[in-house]
Coordinates of C-alpha atoms in Angstrom, one line a residue:
Chain A
X1 CA 90.1 93.8 45.0
X2 CA 93.2 94.8 43.0
X3 CA 94.5 92.9 40.1
X4 CA 96.8 90.0 40.6
X5 CA 99.6 91.9 38.8
X6 CA 99.1 95.1 40.9
X7 CA 99.2 93.0 44.0
X8 CA 102.3 91.2 43.0
X9 CA 104.0 94.4 42.2
X10 CA 103.2 95.8 45.6
X11 CA 104.3 92.5 47.2
X12 CA 107.8 92.7 45.5
X13 CA 108.4 96.4 45.8
X14 CA 111.4 97.2 47.7
X15 CA 111.8 100.0 50.3
X16 CA 114.2 102.6 48.7
X17 CA 114.4 105.2 51.4
X18 CA 117.3 105.4 53.9
X19 CA 115.7 104.5 57.1
X20 CA 116.2 103.9 60.9
X21 CA 116.3 100.6 62.6
X22 CA 115.0 99.3 66.0
X23 CA 118.4 100.4 67.4
X24 CA 117.3 104.0 66.9
X25 CA 114.3 103.4 69.2
X26 CA 116.5 102.2 72.0
X27 CA 116.8 98.5 70.8
X28 CA 113.7 97.1 72.4
X29 CA 113.3 93.3 72.4
X30 CA 109.5 93.5 72.6
X31 CA 106.5 95.7 72.6
X32 CA 103.6 95.9 75.1
X33 CA 100.6 98.2 75.4
X34 CA 99.5 99.3 78.8
X35 CA 97.0 101.7 80.7
X36 CA 98.6 103.9 83.3
X37 CA 97.3 104.9 86.7
X38 CA 95.8 108.1 85.2
X39 CA 93.8 105.9 82.8
X40 CA 95.8 106.9 79.7
X41 CA 97.0 104.2 77.2
X42 CA 100.4 103.9 75.6
X43 CA 102.8 101.6 73.7
X44 CA 106.0 100.7 75.4
X45 CA 109.3 99.2 74.1
X46 CA 110.9 96.9 76.6
X47 CA 114.5 95.6 76.8
X48 CA 115.3 92.0 77.9
X49 CA 115.1 92.9 81.6
X50 CA 111.6 94.4 81.2
X51 CA 112.8 98.0 81.4
X52 CA 111.1 100.6 79.3
X53 CA 113.2 102.0 76.5
X54 CA 110.4 104.1 74.9
X55 CA 106.9 105.0 75.7
X56 CA 104.5 106.5 73.2
X57 CA 100.9 107.6 74.2
X58 CA 98.0 106.0 72.4
X59 CA 94.6 107.8 72.0
X60 CA 92.6 104.7 73.2
X61 CA 93.1 101.1 74.4
X62 CA 94.7 99.1 71.6
X63 CA 94.7 95.3 71.2
X64 CA 97.8 94.1 69.6
X65 CA 100.7 95.7 67.6
X66 CA 102.4 94.5 64.5
X67 CA 106.1 95.3 64.6
X68 CA 108.1 95.8 61.4
X69 CA 111.0 93.3 61.3
X70 CA 113.7 96.0 60.7
X71 CA 112.3 99.5 60.9
X72 CA 111.3 101.0 64.2
X73 CA 107.8 101.0 63.2
X74 CA 104.8 99.5 64.9
X75 CA 101.1 99.3 63.8
X76 CA 98.8 99.6 66.7
X77 CA 95.3 98.4 66.1
X78 CA 92.3 99.7 67.9
X79 CA 90.3 97.1 69.8
X80 CA 87.7 95.3 67.6
X81 CA 85.6 96.4 66.1
X82 CA 88.0 99.3 65.4
X83 CA 88.1 101.1 62.0
X84 CA 91.6 102.7 62.5
X85 CA 95.2 101.5 63.0
X86 CA 98.0 103.8 63.8
X87 CA 101.5 103.4 62.2
X88 CA 103.9 104.7 65.0
X89 CA 107.4 105.7 64.4
X90 CA 109.0 104.3 67.6
X91 CA 112.2 106.3 67.1
X92 CA 110.4 109.6 67.1
X93 CA 107.3 108.7 68.9
X94 CA 105.1 110.2 66.1
X95 CA 102.2 108.8 64.3
X96 CA 103.5 108.3 60.8
X97 CA 100.3 107.1 59.3
X98 CA 96.7 106.6 60.2
X99 CA 95.2 103.6 58.5
X100 CA 91.5 103.5 57.9
X101 CA 89.7 100.2 57.3
X102 CA 88.0 100.2 53.8
X103 CA 84.4 101.3 53.9
X104 CA 82.1 98.5 55.2
X105 CA 84.9 96.7 56.9
X106 CA 86.7 96.9 60.3
X107 CA 89.8 95.6 61.8
X108 CA 89.9 92.6 64.2
X109 CA 93.0 93.7 66.2
X110 CA 95.9 91.8 64.7
X111 CA 98.3 92.1 61.7
X112 CA 101.6 90.9 60.5
X113 CA 104.4 92.2 58.2
X114 CA 105.4 89.9 55.3
X115 CA 107.7 90.4 52.2
X116 CA 110.6 91.6 54.4
X117 CA 108.3 94.2 55.9
X118 CA 107.1 95.7 52.8
X119 CA 103.5 94.5 53.1
X120 CA 101.2 94.6 56.1
X121 CA 98.5 92.0 56.4
X122 CA 95.5 92.7 58.6
X123 CA 92.6 90.8 59.8
X124 CA 89.2 92.3 58.9
X125 CA 85.5 91.8 58.9
X126 CA 83.3 92.5 55.9
X127 CA 80.4 93.8 57.9
X128 CA 77.4 93.2 55.6
X129 CA 78.3 89.5 54.9
X130 CA 80.3 88.7 58.1
X131 CA 83.0 87.2 55.9
X132 CA 86.5 87.5 57.2
X133 CA 89.1 89.2 55.1
X134 CA 92.9 89.6 55.0
X135 CA 93.7 93.1 53.9
X136 CA 97.1 94.0 52.2
X137 CA 98.8 97.3 52.7
X138 CA 101.9 98.6 51.0
X139 CA 104.2 100.1 53.4
X140 CA 106.5 101.5 50.8
X141 CA 103.6 103.4 49.3
X142 CA 102.6 105.0 52.5
X143 CA 100.4 102.0 53.6
X144 CA 98.3 102.2 50.6
X145 CA 95.6 99.5 50.4
X146 CA 96.6 97.2 47.7
X147 CA 94.3 94.3 48.0
X148 CA 92.6 91.7 50.0
X149 CA 91.6 87.9 50.3
X150 CA 89.0 86.0 52.0
X151 CA 90.4 84.8 55.3
X152 CA 88.4 81.5 55.0
X153 CA 86.0 82.0 57.7
X154 CA 84.2 84.3 60.1
X155 CA 85.9 86.6 62.7
X156 CA 89.7 86.2 61.7
X157 CA 91.5 87.4 64.8
X158 CA 95.2 86.6 64.8
X159 CA 97.4 86.1 61.6
X160 CA 101.0 84.9 61.3
X161 CA 103.5 84.2 58.6
X162 CA 105.1 80.9 58.1
X163 CA 108.0 80.1 55.7
X164 CA 107.4 79.9 52.1
X165 CA 105.1 82.9 52.1
X166 CA 102.2 81.2 53.7
X167 CA 99.9 82.9 56.1
X168 CA 98.1 81.1 58.9
X169 CA 94.9 82.7 60.0
X170 CA 92.9 82.0 63.2
X171 CA 89.3 82.4 62.1
X172 CA 87.6 82.7 65.5
X173 CA 84.2 82.1 64.2
X174 CA 82.5 84.8 66.0
X175 CA 80.5 87.4 64.0
X176 CA 80.3 90.8 65.4
X177 CA 78.7 94.0 63.9
X178 CA 79.9 97.5 64.8
X179 CA 76.3 98.6 65.6
X180 CA 76.3 96.0 68.4
X181 CA 79.7 96.6 69.7
X182 CA 81.4 93.4 70.8
X183 CA 78.1 91.4 71.1
X184 CA 78.5 87.9 69.6
X185 CA 75.8 87.4 67.0
X186 CA 76.2 83.8 65.9
X187 CA 77.3 81.6 68.9
X188 CA 75.1 78.6 68.1
X189 CA 76.3 78.4 64.6
X190 CA 80.0 79.4 65.0
X191 CA 82.5 77.3 63.0
X192 CA 86.1 78.4 63.9
X193 CA 88.9 77.1 61.8
X194 CA 92.7 77.5 61.1
X195 CA 93.4 78.6 57.6
X196 CA 96.5 78.6 55.5
X197 CA 96.9 81.0 52.6
X198 CA 99.6 81.1 50.1
X199 CA 100.7 84.7 49.3
X200 CA 102.5 83.6 46.2
X201 CA 99.5 82.4 44.3
X202 CA 96.8 83.7 46.6
X203 CA 95.4 80.2 47.1
X204 CA 94.0 78.3 49.9
X205 CA 96.6 75.8 51.1
X206 CA 94.9 74.0 53.9
X207 CA 91.9 74.3 56.2
X208 CA 91.8 72.8 59.7
X209 CA 88.4 72.4 61.5
X210 CA 87.8 71.4 65.1
X211 CA 85.7 68.4 66.0
X212 CA 82.0 69.2 65.9
X213 CA 81.5 69.0 69.7
X214 CA 84.2 71.8 70.0
X215 CA 82.7 74.2 67.5
X216 CA 82.1 76.8 70.3
X217 CA 85.8 77.0 70.8
X218 CA 86.9 80.2 69.2
X219 CA 90.4 79.9 67.7
X220 CA 91.9 83.3 68.6
X221 CA 95.6 83.6 68.9
X222 CA 98.6 82.0 67.2
X223 CA 102.3 81.3 67.7
X224 CA 104.7 79.7 65.3
X225 CA 107.5 77.4 66.4
X226 CA 110.9 77.3 64.9
X227 CA 110.2 74.3 62.7
X228 CA 106.8 75.7 61.4
X229 CA 104.6 74.1 64.1
X230 CA 101.6 76.3 64.7
X231 CA 100.2 76.5 68.2
X232 CA 96.6 78.0 68.5
X233 CA 94.9 79.3 71.7
X234 CA 91.2 79.1 72.1
X235 CA 88.3 80.8 74.0
X236 CA 85.4 78.6 74.9
X237 CA 82.0 80.1 74.3
X238 CA 80.0 77.3 76.0
X239 CA 79.5 76.7 79.7
X240 CA 82.4 78.0 81.7
X241 CA 82.5 74.8 83.8
X242 CA 83.3 72.7 80.8
X243 CA 86.9 71.5 81.0
X244 CA 87.6 71.8 77.2
X245 CA 91.0 72.0 75.6
X246 CA 92.3 75.6 75.1
X247 CA 95.5 74.8 73.2
X248 CA 95.8 73.2 69.8
X249 CA 98.9 72.2 67.9
X250 CA 99.1 71.7 64.2
X251 CA 101.7 70.8 61.5
X252 CA 100.9 71.3 57.8
X253 CA 99.2 68.3 56.4
X254 CA 98.6 66.7 59.8
X255 CA 95.6 66.4 62.2
X256 CA 95.4 69.0 65.0
X257 CA 96.5 67.8 68.4
X258 CA 94.3 69.4 71.3
X259 CA 96.1 69.7 74.6
X260 CA 94.8 70.0 78.1
X261 CA 95.9 69.8 81.8
X262 CA 94.3 67.5 84.3
X263 CA 90.6 68.4 84.9
X264 CA 91.0 70.6 88.0
X265 CA 93.7 72.8 86.3
X266 CA 91.7 72.8 83.2
X267 CA 88.6 74.1 84.8
X268 CA 90.6 76.7 86.6
X269 CA 91.4 78.3 83.3
X270 CA 87.7 79.3 83.0
X271 CA 87.5 78.4 79.3
X272 CA 89.7 81.3 78.3
X273 CA 93.2 81.5 77.0
X274 CA 94.3 85.1 76.4
X275 CA 97.8 84.8 74.9
X276 CA 100.1 82.1 73.6
X277 CA 103.8 81.8 72.8
X278 CA 106.6 79.3 72.3
X279 CA 109.4 79.5 74.8
X280 CA 112.8 80.6 73.7
X281 CA 114.1 77.1 72.9
X282 CA 111.0 76.3 70.8
X283 CA 110.5 73.3 73.0
X284 CA 107.4 74.4 75.1
X285 CA 104.2 76.3 74.4
X286 CA 102.5 78.5 77.0
X287 CA 99.0 79.8 77.2
X288 CA 97.8 82.2 79.8
X289 CA 94.3 82.6 81.5
X290 CA 93.9 86.0 83.2
X291 CA 90.5 84.8 84.4
X292 CA 92.1 81.7 86.1
X293 CA 95.3 83.6 87.1
X294 CA 97.3 80.9 85.4
X295 CA 100.1 80.1 82.8
X296 CA 99.9 76.6 81.5
X297 CA 103.0 75.0 79.9
X298 CA 102.9 72.2 77.3
X299 CA 105.5 70.4 75.4
X300 CA 105.3 70.3 71.5
X301 CA 103.5 67.1 71.5
X302 CA 100.8 68.5 73.8
X303 CA 101.6 67.0 77.1
X304 CA 101.0 69.2 80.1
X305 CA 104.1 70.3 81.9
X306 CA 103.5 73.0 84.4
X307 CA 101.0 75.5 85.9
X308 CA 102.2 78.9 87.2
X309 CA 99.8 81.0 89.2
X310 CA 99.8 84.8 89.0
X311 CA 96.8 87.1 89.3
X312 CA 95.8 88.8 86.0
X313 CA 98.6 87.3 84.0
X314 CA 98.0 87.6 80.2
X315 CA 100.6 88.8 77.8
X316 CA 103.2 86.2 76.8
X317 CA 106.1 86.2 74.6
X318 CA 109.2 83.9 74.1
X319 CA 112.2 84.8 76.3
X320 CA 115.8 84.0 75.9
X321 CA 115.1 81.2 78.2
X322 CA 111.6 80.3 78.7
X323 CA 108.9 83.0 78.5
X324 CA 108.3 86.6 79.3
X325 CA 104.9 87.4 80.8
X326 CA 103.1 90.6 82.1
X327 CA 100.1 91.2 84.2
X328 CA 97.6 93.9 85.0
X329 CA 99.6 95.0 88.1
X330 CA 102.6 96.2 86.3
X331 CA 104.8 93.3 86.5
X332 CA 107.1 92.0 83.7
X333 CA 108.0 88.4 84.5
X334 CA 110.5 85.9 83.5
X335 CA 109.2 82.4 83.3
X336 CA 111.4 79.3 83.5
X337 CA 110.7 76.6 86.1
X338 CA 109.1 79.3 88.2
X339 CA 107.9 82.9 87.8
X340 CA 110.5 85.6 88.6
X341 CA 110.0 89.3 88.6
X342 CA 112.1 91.2 86.0
X343 CA 110.7 94.7 86.5
X344 CA 107.6 96.3 87.9
X345 CA 106.2 99.4 86.5
X346 CA 103.9 100.8 89.2
X347 CA 100.4 101.7 88.0
X348 CA 100.9 100.2 84.4
X349 CA 98.3 97.6 83.6
X350 CA 99.8 95.6 80.8
X351 CA 97.4 94.6 78.1
X352 CA 96.7 91.3 76.2
X353 CA 99.8 90.9 74.3
X354 CA 103.6 91.2 74.2
X355 CA 105.1 91.4 70.8
X356 CA 108.5 89.9 70.3
X357 CA 110.9 91.7 68.0
Chain B
X1 CA 80.9 64.0 83.6
X2 CA 80.2 63.3 87.2
X3 CA 77.5 60.4 86.6
X4 CA 79.9 58.8 84.1
X5 CA 82.8 58.8 86.4
X6 CA 80.7 57.5 89.3
X7 CA 79.1 54.7 87.2
X8 CA 82.5 53.6 86.0
X9 CA 83.5 53.1 89.7
X10 CA 80.3 51.4 90.7
X11 CA 80.2 49.0 87.7
X12 CA 83.8 47.9 88.5
X13 CA 83.1 48.0 92.2
X14 CA 86.6 49.7 92.1
X15 CA 88.6 48.9 95.1
X16 CA 89.9 52.5 95.1
X17 CA 86.9 53.4 97.4
X18 CA 88.5 51.2 100.1
X19 CA 91.8 53.0 100.1
X20 CA 91.9 56.7 101.2
X21 CA 95.4 57.3 99.7
X22 CA 94.5 55.9 96.3
X23 CA 91.1 57.6 96.4
X24 CA 92.7 61.0 96.6
X25 CA 94.1 60.3 93.0
X26 CA 90.7 59.5 91.4
X27 CA 89.4 62.1 88.8
X28 CA 87.9 65.0 90.5
X29 CA 84.7 64.2 88.6
X30 CA 84.1 61.3 91.0
X31 CA 85.0 63.3 94.1
X32 CA 83.8 66.3 95.8
X33 CA 80.3 67.6 96.8
X34 CA 78.8 67.2 93.4
X35 CA 79.6 63.5 93.3
X36 CA 78.4 63.1 96.8
X37 CA 75.2 64.8 96.0
X38 CA 74.5 62.4 93.1
X39 CA 75.0 59.4 95.4
X40 CA 72.7 60.8 98.0
X41 CA 70.0 62.6 95.9
X42 CA 70.0 61.3 92.3
X43 CA 67.4 58.5 92.0
X44 CA 69.5 56.8 89.3
X45 CA 72.4 56.4 91.8
X46 CA 70.9 56.7 95.3
X47 CA 69.0 53.5 95.6
X48 CA 71.4 51.5 97.5
X49 CA 71.5 49.8 100.9
X50 CA 74.0 50.1 103.8
X51 CA 77.1 48.2 103.2
X52 CA 77.0 47.8 99.4
X53 CA 79.6 49.5 97.1
X54 CA 77.8 52.8 96.6
X55 CA 77.5 53.2 100.3
X56 CA 81.3 52.7 100.7
X57 CA 81.8 55.0 97.8
X58 CA 79.8 57.8 99.6
X59 CA 81.8 57.3 102.7
X60 CA 85.0 57.4 100.8
X61 CA 83.9 60.7 99.2
X62 CA 83.0 62.2 102.6
X63 CA 86.3 61.1 104.1
X64 CA 88.3 62.6 101.2
X65 CA 86.3 65.9 101.4
X66 CA 87.1 66.1 105.2
X67 CA 90.8 65.2 104.4
X68 CA 90.9 68.1 101.8
X69 CA 89.1 70.6 104.1
X70 CA 91.7 69.9 106.9
X71 CA 94.5 70.2 104.4
X72 CA 93.3 73.6 103.0
X73 CA 92.7 74.9 106.6
X74 CA 96.2 73.7 107.6
X75 CA 97.9 75.2 104.6
X76 CA 96.0 78.5 105.1
X77 CA 97.3 78.8 108.6
X78 CA 100.8 77.6 108.2
X79 CA 101.6 78.9 104.7
X80 CA 99.2 81.2 103.0
X81 CA 98.3 83.6 105.8
X82 CA 102.0 84.1 106.7
X83 CA 102.8 84.8 103.0
X84 CA 99.9 87.3 102.9
X85 CA 101.2 89.0 106.0
X86 CA 104.9 89.1 104.8
X87 CA 104.1 90.3 101.4
X88 CA 107.2 91.9 99.8
X89 CA 109.6 89.7 101.8
X90 CA 112.1 87.4 100.2
X91 CA 110.6 84.5 98.3
X92 CA 107.0 85.7 98.9
X93 CA 104.6 85.4 96.0
X94 CA 103.4 88.8 96.7
X95 CA 105.8 91.6 95.7
X96 CA 104.3 94.2 98.3
X97 CA 101.3 94.5 100.6
X98 CA 99.3 95.9 97.8
X99 CA 99.5 92.7 95.8
X100 CA 98.4 90.8 98.8
X101 CA 95.4 93.1 99.2
X102 CA 94.8 92.7 95.4
X103 CA 94.6 89.0 95.9
X104 CA 91.9 89.3 98.6
X105 CA 90.1 91.9 96.5
X106 CA 90.0 89.6 93.6
X107 CA 88.7 86.8 95.7
X108 CA 86.0 89.1 96.9
X109 CA 84.9 90.4 93.4
X110 CA 85.3 87.0 91.8
X111 CA 83.2 85.5 94.5
X112 CA 80.4 88.1 94.0
X113 CA 80.7 87.7 90.3
X114 CA 80.5 83.9 90.6
X115 CA 77.2 84.1 92.6
X116 CA 75.7 86.4 90.0
X117 CA 76.9 84.9 86.8
X118 CA 77.2 81.3 87.6
X119 CA 75.2 80.2 90.7
X120 CA 72.2 82.3 89.5
X121 CA 73.1 83.1 85.8
X122 CA 73.5 79.4 84.8
X123 CA 70.0 78.3 85.9
X124 CA 68.5 81.5 84.5
X125 CA 69.9 80.6 81.1
X126 CA 68.1 82.8 78.6
X127 CA 64.4 84.0 78.6
X128 CA 63.7 81.5 75.7
X129 CA 65.6 78.6 77.4
X130 CA 65.8 78.7 81.2
X131 CA 68.1 76.0 82.6
X132 CA 66.9 75.1 86.1
X133 CA 68.9 71.8 85.8
X134 CA 72.1 73.8 85.9
X135 CA 71.6 75.2 89.3
X136 CA 74.3 74.2 91.7
X137 CA 73.1 71.4 93.9
X138 CA 69.5 71.5 92.8
X139 CA 68.8 67.9 93.7
X140 CA 69.5 68.6 97.3
X141 CA 67.7 72.1 97.3
X142 CA 71.1 73.9 97.8
X143 CA 71.1 76.6 95.2
X144 CA 69.7 79.6 97.2
X145 CA 71.2 78.4 100.4
X146 CA 74.7 78.3 98.7
X147 CA 74.3 81.8 97.5
X148 CA 73.2 83.0 101.0
X149 CA 76.2 81.4 102.7
X150 CA 78.6 82.7 100.1
X151 CA 77.3 86.3 100.4
X152 CA 77.6 86.1 104.2
X153 CA 81.2 84.9 103.9
X154 CA 82.0 87.5 101.3
X155 CA 80.5 90.2 103.5
X156 CA 82.9 89.1 106.3
X157 CA 85.8 89.0 103.9
X158 CA 85.1 92.6 102.6
X159 CA 85.0 93.9 106.2
X160 CA 88.4 92.1 106.9
X161 CA 89.8 93.9 103.9
X162 CA 88.8 97.5 104.9
X163 CA 88.9 99.4 108.2
X164 CA 87.0 102.4 106.6
X165 CA 83.2 102.7 107.0
X166 CA 81.4 101.1 104.1
X167 CA 77.8 102.3 104.4
X168 CA 76.7 101.7 100.9
X169 CA 78.3 98.3 100.6
X170 CA 76.8 97.3 104.0
X171 CA 73.3 98.3 102.8
X172 CA 73.8 96.4 99.5
X173 CA 74.8 93.2 101.3
X174 CA 71.9 93.6 103.7
X175 CA 69.5 94.2 100.7
X176 CA 70.7 91.2 98.8
X177 CA 70.6 89.0 101.8
X178 CA 67.0 90.2 102.6
X179 CA 65.9 89.5 99.0
X180 CA 67.5 86.0 99.3
X181 CA 65.7 85.4 102.6
X182 CA 62.4 86.3 101.2
X183 CA 62.9 84.4 98.0
X184 CA 60.7 81.3 98.4
X185 CA 62.4 79.2 95.7
X186 CA 65.3 77.3 97.2
X187 CA 66.3 75.4 93.9
X188 CA 65.6 78.4 91.6
X189 CA 63.1 76.1 89.9
X190 CA 61.0 79.2 89.4
X191 CA 63.2 80.5 86.4
X192 CA 60.8 78.6 84.0
X193 CA 57.9 81.1 84.7
X194 CA 58.2 84.8 83.9
X195 CA 57.3 85.9 87.5
X196 CA 59.6 83.3 89.1
X197 CA 62.3 84.3 86.8
X198 CA 61.9 87.9 87.7
X199 CA 62.4 87.2 91.4
X200 CA 65.6 85.3 90.7
X201 CA 66.8 88.1 88.4
X202 CA 66.2 90.6 91.2
X203 CA 68.6 88.7 93.5
X204 CA 71.1 88.7 90.7
X205 CA 70.7 92.5 90.3
X206 CA 71.2 93.0 94.1
X207 CA 74.5 91.0 94.0
X208 CA 75.7 93.2 91.1
X209 CA 74.9 96.2 93.2
X210 CA 77.2 94.8 95.9
X211 CA 80.0 94.6 93.4
X212 CA 79.5 98.2 92.5
X213 CA 79.5 99.3 96.1
X214 CA 82.7 97.2 96.8
X215 CA 84.4 98.9 93.8
X216 CA 83.6 102.4 95.1
X217 CA 84.0 101.9 98.9
X218 CA 86.9 99.4 99.0
X219 CA 88.5 99.3 95.6
X220 CA 88.9 103.1 94.9
X221 CA 90.2 104.1 98.4
X222 CA 92.8 101.2 98.4
X223 CA 93.7 101.6 94.8
X224 CA 92.5 98.1 93.8
X225 CA 90.3 97.1 90.9
X226 CA 89.2 94.0 89.2
X227 CA 91.8 92.5 86.9
X228 CA 92.6 94.6 83.9
X229 CA 92.8 91.5 81.7
X230 CA 90.6 89.1 83.5
X231 CA 87.7 91.4 83.4
X232 CA 87.8 92.4 79.8
X233 CA 89.4 89.9 77.3
X234 CA 89.8 89.7 73.5

């Protein structure tokens, strides 16, 4: 760990170099990763019609990408338990940096830029103890490692930034070890939580636990609404036939609201939500289940509004109106009261996540 | 879930059982084959005489199942089949014929996977903790029969999807059905003993072998595969 002073210095350092913007990378509005028909992986920038404005090859299947708020720079994480992440210059298509997880730790697949893009935060696992960590990297110092904090739980997966320099972390609760690939080592004892961390004073702000009977519900992915409401998507590790809620909503200081559809629709989700997003108006939250071929839409109070059916649908982002979704058959879809095809990229199997810029 | 929903109706002698239209709105936990099985085979719920409320409830569930079966068959003929055949046309949910084929392929692969992972996998549980009470329809001795009937239907579906010869797949289906026919354990109750468990595991492995053959003899030639996201999440 670095000193508090060093950490703050890194946090406040301003980027001094004259640099490009996303406009130099074709002005994409979102990023998505895909596998092509030859089995090769890549990262694509997409415009609002779902058309590709750039495509950059990746060496392996990634999980998510963290997009810089201004610069055309994306950090692509290897799938967990990966030890590397690639910083990609989306204007040139080159790998600008290769980030290596600290010895004894690995990445979990998500990260987020904070401090106007000067600092990258990454979810990590301290392998020996199984303790989750949030790693800090100084972009302006060439992605130098400048510190870390406990994530407040086991298996931190997604991480997002709220206003007031507060991070919200989805501690999925599942312990893995690189020697055992993606095997889940602690299912009976898992205790997922939602954890809020202040970047200013590096303190725990709030911790939200699920009711005991839902301790097998791994909190995995996050979306933040326009007024700071946090929506979290879960993946049930119990019996696939249990119709458990897969969406939670939380406001700081309040109790979490768990949301579900009617029982038949809920069972059709197969206990799995792969991606989550607010719609463009911030009035609805969507979760996808590629296993159930469904997108479920709820309002911000947790009432079920609609189910859209599409085979292998997974990645989801907010659209100008409604949502944008993608699937494993190459489709980029617009979602309002129904699904509508924006563009289809033949042979491109779109991966878990679409990252909104 | 199912017993609680049924007990609630029975304790109230809920009049919903006497109104087919209303009954269609009852929670699915109190409808369907699993609910009916409880009323016919669960000693806690099946000790009733002709004409009492539970008897009426059984009839209501049966009539509701028949209504749904007819509705599904009608919709299949009038809506879904034409939609599959007109894939790519205006307003179709399938953008082209390949997406329609993908939907059938997914049903095929998911059906095989469901037999291996759920119908057989749930009662297998773990070696330390087998769960015979999780077998589908164990009270009515249905578990093995349900797997057999499903495999036969999936074999027909596979042949409907592909015109090409599928010798490996045909042999894999025949082998799995043969193992099922010779398995003298209709409710998978044997999963609690090591030797009984092994026999059920062999059937599970034979079904996985069908999946592999389906992938190579149908999936590869037609350019279809199990879902990219549905088969490997994070």
